[in-house]
XYZ file of C-alpha atoms in Angstrom:
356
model
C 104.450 97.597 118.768
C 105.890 96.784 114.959
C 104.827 99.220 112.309
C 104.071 98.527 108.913
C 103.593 101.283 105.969
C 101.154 100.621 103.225
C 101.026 101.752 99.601
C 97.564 101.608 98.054
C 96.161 101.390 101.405
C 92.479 102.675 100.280
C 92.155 99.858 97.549
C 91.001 96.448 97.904
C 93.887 94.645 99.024
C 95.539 97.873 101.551
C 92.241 97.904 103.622
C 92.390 94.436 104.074
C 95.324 94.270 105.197
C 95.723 97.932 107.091
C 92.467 95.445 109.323
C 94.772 92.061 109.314
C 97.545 94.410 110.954
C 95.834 96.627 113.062
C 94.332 92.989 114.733
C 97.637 91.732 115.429
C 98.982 94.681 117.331
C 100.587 97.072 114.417
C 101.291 100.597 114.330
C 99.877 101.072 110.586
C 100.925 103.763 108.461
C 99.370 104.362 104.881
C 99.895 106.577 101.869
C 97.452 107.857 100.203
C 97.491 110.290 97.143
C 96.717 113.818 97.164
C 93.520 114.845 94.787
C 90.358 116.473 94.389
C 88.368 114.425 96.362
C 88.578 111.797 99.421
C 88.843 108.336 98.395
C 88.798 106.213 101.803
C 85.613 104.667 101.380
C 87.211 101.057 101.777
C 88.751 102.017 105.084
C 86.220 104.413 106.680
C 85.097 101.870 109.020
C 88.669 101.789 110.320
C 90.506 105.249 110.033
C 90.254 107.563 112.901
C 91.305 110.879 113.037
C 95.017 111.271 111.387
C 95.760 113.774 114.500
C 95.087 111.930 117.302
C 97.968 110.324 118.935
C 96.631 107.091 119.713
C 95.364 106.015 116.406
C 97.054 103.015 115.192
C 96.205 103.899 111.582
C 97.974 107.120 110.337
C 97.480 108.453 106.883
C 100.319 110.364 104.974
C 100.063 111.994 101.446
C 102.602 110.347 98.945
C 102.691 108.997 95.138
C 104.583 106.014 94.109
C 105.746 108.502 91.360
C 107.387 111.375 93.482
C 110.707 109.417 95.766
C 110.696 113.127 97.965
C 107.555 112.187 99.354
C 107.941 108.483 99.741
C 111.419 109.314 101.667
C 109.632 111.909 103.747
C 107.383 109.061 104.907
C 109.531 106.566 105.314
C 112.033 108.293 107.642
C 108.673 109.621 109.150
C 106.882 106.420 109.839
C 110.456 104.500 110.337
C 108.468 100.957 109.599
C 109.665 97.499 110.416
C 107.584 96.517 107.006
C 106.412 97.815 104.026
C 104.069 96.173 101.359
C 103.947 97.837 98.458
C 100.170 97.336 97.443
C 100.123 100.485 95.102
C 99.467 100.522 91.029
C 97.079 101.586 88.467
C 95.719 98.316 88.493
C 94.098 97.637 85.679
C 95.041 95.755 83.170
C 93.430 96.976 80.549
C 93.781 100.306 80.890
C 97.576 99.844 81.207
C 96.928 99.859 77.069
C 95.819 103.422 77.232
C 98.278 104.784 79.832
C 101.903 102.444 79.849
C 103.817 105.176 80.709
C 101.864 105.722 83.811
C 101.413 102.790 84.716
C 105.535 101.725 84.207
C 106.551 104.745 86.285
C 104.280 103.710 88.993
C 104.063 99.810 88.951
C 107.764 99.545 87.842
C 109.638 102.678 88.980
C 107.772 103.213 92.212
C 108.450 99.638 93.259
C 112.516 101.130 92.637
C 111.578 104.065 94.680
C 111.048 102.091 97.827
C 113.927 99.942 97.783
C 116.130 103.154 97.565
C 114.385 104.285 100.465
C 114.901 101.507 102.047
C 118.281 100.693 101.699
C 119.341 104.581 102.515
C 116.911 105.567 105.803
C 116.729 101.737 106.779
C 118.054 98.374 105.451
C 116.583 96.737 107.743
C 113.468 97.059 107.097
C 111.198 94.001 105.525
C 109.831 94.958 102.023
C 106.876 93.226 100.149
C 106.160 93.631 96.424
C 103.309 93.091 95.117
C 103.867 90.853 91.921
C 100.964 89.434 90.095
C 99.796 86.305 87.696
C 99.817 88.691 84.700
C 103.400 88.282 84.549
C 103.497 84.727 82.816
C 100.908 85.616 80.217
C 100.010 82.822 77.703
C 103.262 81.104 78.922
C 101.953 78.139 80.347
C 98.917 75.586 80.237
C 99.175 73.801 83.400
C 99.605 74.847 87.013
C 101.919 77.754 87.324
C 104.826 78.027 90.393
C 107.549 79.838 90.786
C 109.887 78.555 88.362
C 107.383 79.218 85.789
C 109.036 81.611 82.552
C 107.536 85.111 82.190
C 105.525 86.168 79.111
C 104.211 89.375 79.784
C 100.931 90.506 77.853
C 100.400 94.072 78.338
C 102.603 97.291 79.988
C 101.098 96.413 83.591
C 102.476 92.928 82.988
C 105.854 94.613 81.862
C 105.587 97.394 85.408
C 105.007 94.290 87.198
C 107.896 92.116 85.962
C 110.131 95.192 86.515
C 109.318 95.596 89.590
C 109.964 91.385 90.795
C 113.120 91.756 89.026
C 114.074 95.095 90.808
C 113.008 93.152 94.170
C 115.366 90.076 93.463
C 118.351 92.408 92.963
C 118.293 94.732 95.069
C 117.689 91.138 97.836
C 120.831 89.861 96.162
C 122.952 92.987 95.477
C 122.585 94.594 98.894
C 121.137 91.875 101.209
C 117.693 93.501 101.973
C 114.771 91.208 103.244
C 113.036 91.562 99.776
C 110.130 89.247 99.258
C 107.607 89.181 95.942
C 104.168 87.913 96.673
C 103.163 86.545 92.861
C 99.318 86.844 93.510
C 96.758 85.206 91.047
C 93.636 87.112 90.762
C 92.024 88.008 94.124
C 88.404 89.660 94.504
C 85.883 91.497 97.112
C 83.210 93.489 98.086
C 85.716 95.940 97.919
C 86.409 95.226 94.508
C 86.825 98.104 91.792
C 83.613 98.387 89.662
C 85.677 98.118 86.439
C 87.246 94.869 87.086
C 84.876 92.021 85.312
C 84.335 90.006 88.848
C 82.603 92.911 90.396
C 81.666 94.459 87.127
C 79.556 91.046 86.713
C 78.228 90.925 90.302
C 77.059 94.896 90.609
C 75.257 94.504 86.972
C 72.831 91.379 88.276
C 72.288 92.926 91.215
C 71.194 96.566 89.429
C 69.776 94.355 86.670
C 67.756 92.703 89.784
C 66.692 95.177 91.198
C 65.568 97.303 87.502
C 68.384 99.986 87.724
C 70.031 98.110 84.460
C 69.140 95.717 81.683
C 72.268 94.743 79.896
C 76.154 94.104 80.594
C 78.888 94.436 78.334
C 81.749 92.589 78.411
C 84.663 90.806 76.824
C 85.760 87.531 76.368
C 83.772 85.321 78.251
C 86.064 82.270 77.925
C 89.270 83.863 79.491
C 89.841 81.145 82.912
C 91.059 82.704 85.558
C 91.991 81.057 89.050
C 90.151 83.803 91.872
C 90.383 84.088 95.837
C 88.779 86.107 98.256
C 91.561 89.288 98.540
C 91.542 88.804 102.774
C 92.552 85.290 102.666
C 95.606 87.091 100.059
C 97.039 89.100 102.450
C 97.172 86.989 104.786
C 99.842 85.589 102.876
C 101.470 88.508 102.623
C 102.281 88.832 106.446
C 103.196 85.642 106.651
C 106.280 86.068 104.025
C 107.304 88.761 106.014
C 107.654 87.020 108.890
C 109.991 84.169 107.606
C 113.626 83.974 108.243
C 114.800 84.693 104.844
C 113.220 86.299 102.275
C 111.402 84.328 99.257
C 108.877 85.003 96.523
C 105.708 82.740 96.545
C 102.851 81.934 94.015
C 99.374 82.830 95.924
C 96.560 81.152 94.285
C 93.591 78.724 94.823
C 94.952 76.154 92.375
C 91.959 75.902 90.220
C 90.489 78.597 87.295
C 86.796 79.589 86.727
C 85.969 80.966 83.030
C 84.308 83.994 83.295
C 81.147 82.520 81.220
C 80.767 80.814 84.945
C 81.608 83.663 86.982
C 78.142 85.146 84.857
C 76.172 81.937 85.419
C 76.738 81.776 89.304
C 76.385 85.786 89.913
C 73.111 85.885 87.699
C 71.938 82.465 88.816
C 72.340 83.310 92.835
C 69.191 85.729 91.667
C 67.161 83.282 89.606
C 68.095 85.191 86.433
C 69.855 83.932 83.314
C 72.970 85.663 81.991
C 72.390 84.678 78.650
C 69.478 87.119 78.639
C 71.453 90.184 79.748
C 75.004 89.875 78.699
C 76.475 91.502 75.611
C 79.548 90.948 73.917
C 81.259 93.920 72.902
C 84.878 94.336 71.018
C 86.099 97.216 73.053
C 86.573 94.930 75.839
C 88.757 92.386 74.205
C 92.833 93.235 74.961
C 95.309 93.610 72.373
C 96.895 91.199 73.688
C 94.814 88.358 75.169
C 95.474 86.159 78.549
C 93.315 83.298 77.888
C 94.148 81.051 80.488
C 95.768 81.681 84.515
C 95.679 78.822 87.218
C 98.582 78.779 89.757
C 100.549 75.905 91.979
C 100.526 77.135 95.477
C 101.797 73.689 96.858
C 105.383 76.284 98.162
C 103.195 78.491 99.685
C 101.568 75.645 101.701
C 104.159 73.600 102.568
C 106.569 77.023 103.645
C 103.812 79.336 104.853
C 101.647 77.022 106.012
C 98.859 79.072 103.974
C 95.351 78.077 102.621
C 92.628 79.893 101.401
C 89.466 79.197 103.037
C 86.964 81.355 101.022
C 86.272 79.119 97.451
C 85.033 80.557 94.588
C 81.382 79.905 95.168
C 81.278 81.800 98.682
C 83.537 84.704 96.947
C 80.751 85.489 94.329
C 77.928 84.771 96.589
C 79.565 87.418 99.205
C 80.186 89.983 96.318
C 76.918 89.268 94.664
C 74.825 90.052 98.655
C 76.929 93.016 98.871
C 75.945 94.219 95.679
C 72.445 93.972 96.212
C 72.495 95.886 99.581
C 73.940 98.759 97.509
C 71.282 98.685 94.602
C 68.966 98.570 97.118
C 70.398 101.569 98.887
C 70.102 103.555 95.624
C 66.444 102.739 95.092
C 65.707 103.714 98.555
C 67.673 106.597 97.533
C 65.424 107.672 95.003
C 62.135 106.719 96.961
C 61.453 103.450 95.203
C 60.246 100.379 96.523
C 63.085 97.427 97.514
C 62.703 93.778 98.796
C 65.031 91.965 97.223
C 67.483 91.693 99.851
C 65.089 90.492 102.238
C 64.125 87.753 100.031
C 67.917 86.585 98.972
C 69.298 84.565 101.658
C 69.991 85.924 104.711
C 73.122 83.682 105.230
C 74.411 84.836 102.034
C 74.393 87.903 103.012
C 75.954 87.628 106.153
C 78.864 86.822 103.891
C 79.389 90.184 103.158
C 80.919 91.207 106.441
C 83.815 88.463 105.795
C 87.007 89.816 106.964
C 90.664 88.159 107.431
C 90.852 86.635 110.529
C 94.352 86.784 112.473
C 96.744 84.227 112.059
């Protein structure tokens, strides 16, 4: 049975792939930081008891900050693979906390390779990169030979952490692969990132729980995917014979002025009624424009998405209404909407990866 250790496994893109694994056979480990409060909602419907000896899905406490811990799980778990899923995310926020988020994004990406190459350099290692990384750089189709122009401190984390990957591949032969992933969305999406920001405020707005969003710039293009067909890709760079970084994308961009229009529209409402502009959104630094050229992926990988952007939003937009609907019911108000949106649509909302 190969094992695999996760970090970020209770975010978006770890649950999706802690189920991709756990369907082809893995032992999966994840790491998970210690706090206040439990924060497993995304993999619930997965995680069994940590004690019980014949759960495939173990859960250790760790922080991509503290190398103790991460080398106490390592040489625990003793994985064949790692993906390194873990950040503070957001890009915006990376503004108010860069110091965070370069000890974490960039350091913490460090932190694993030094586990790695002391308690096991054998072991596969996958870095999450991201699309951020090129900035304003280019106007066309972005691949891998593409120059950097990093916008923001996650952008700068991010770029540290490819580079760190590439070296530490070159300088001491470990399988060392980045995955550059283009933006990638869910159910499971964070409610502060704009795709599911967009979809949870028609729904609420829908239903009567809101009346207005805020949000930025509404002409920012990005190119999105459905986050299970993502990590799909993942695997499959871990399984190659040598280790390479790939552009993941969908090869075509979406402004988010029609991310609004399709979410609101899949309700019969109009965005333009509801949506606010609003300053405080804007970066300091703006990406305007993001569309990437996965023609190495395909041709190397053999990997496609196969959720477009019109399923993603209509998957995230019947998810979102099931929850507004469970708040009003909730609160002992009347609901209904669900049962009158498309029942295909919402069948949607149970997409998962499927094996390869």
């Amino acid at each position: 049975m190969p094992t695999a250790l996760i970090t970020g496994t209770t975010g978006q893109d770890g649950s999706y792939l802690a189920e991709l694994l756990l369907a082809k056979g893995y032992e999966v480990h994840g790491i998970i930081r210690r706090s206040s409060s439990f924060n497993t909602g995304r993999i619930d419907h997965i995680y069994r008891d940590v004690h019980d000896a014949d759960a495939r899905l173990r859960l250790h406490h760790g922080d991509l900050g503290d190398g103790t811990s991460l080398r106490r799980v390592v040489t625990k778990a003793q994985p064949d693979e790692i993906y390194n899923l873990g950040a503070q995310s957001h890009v915006r926020v990376s503004f108010d906390q860069p110091e965070f988020t370069a000890d974490v994004g960039g350091l913490g990406a460090l932190r694993i390779l030094e586990c790695i190459r002391d308690v096991n350099p054998q072991t596969r290692f996958y870095q999450a990169s991201s699309s951020e990384m090129f900035g304003n750089a280019c106007r066309v189709a972005i691949n891998e030979d593409t120059p950097f122009d990093p916008r923001s401190p996650y952008a700068a984390a991010k770029l540290f952490a490819y580079h760190v990957t590439r070296n530490y591949r070159e300088a001491y032969g470990l399988f060392a692969a980045n995955g550059i992933l283009f933006n990638h969305e869910s159910p499971r999406r964070g409610e502060t990132f704009v795709t599911r920001k967009v979809t949870r405020a028609a729904a609420r707005i829908k239903v009567g729980l809101e009346r207005e969003l805020y949000l930025g710039n509404l002409d920012a293009k990005r190119d999105w995917g459905f986050a299970g067909d993502y990590v799909r890709a993942m695997w499959l760079m871990l399984q190659q014979d040598e280790p390479e970084d790939f552009v993941i994308g969908t090869g075509e961009t979406h402004s988010v002025r029609e991310l609004c229009e399709l979410a609101f529209g899949l309700l019969d409402l109009d965005y333009r009624d509801f949506v606010r502009i609003d300053q405080r959104y804007y970066r300091p630094t703006e990406v305007d424009h993001l569309l990437a050229d996965p023609r190495k992926a395909r041709e190397k990988l053999g990997w496609r998405p196969e959720v477009r952007f019109e399923k993603l939003i209509e998957m995230m937009v019947a998810a979102d209404v099931e929850l507004a609907e469970r708040e009003l019911r909730a609160a002992g108000k009347p609901t209904g909407v669900s049962a009158a949106y498309s029942a295909p649509v919402a069948a949607l909302a149970q997409v998962v990866p499927r094996p390869c």
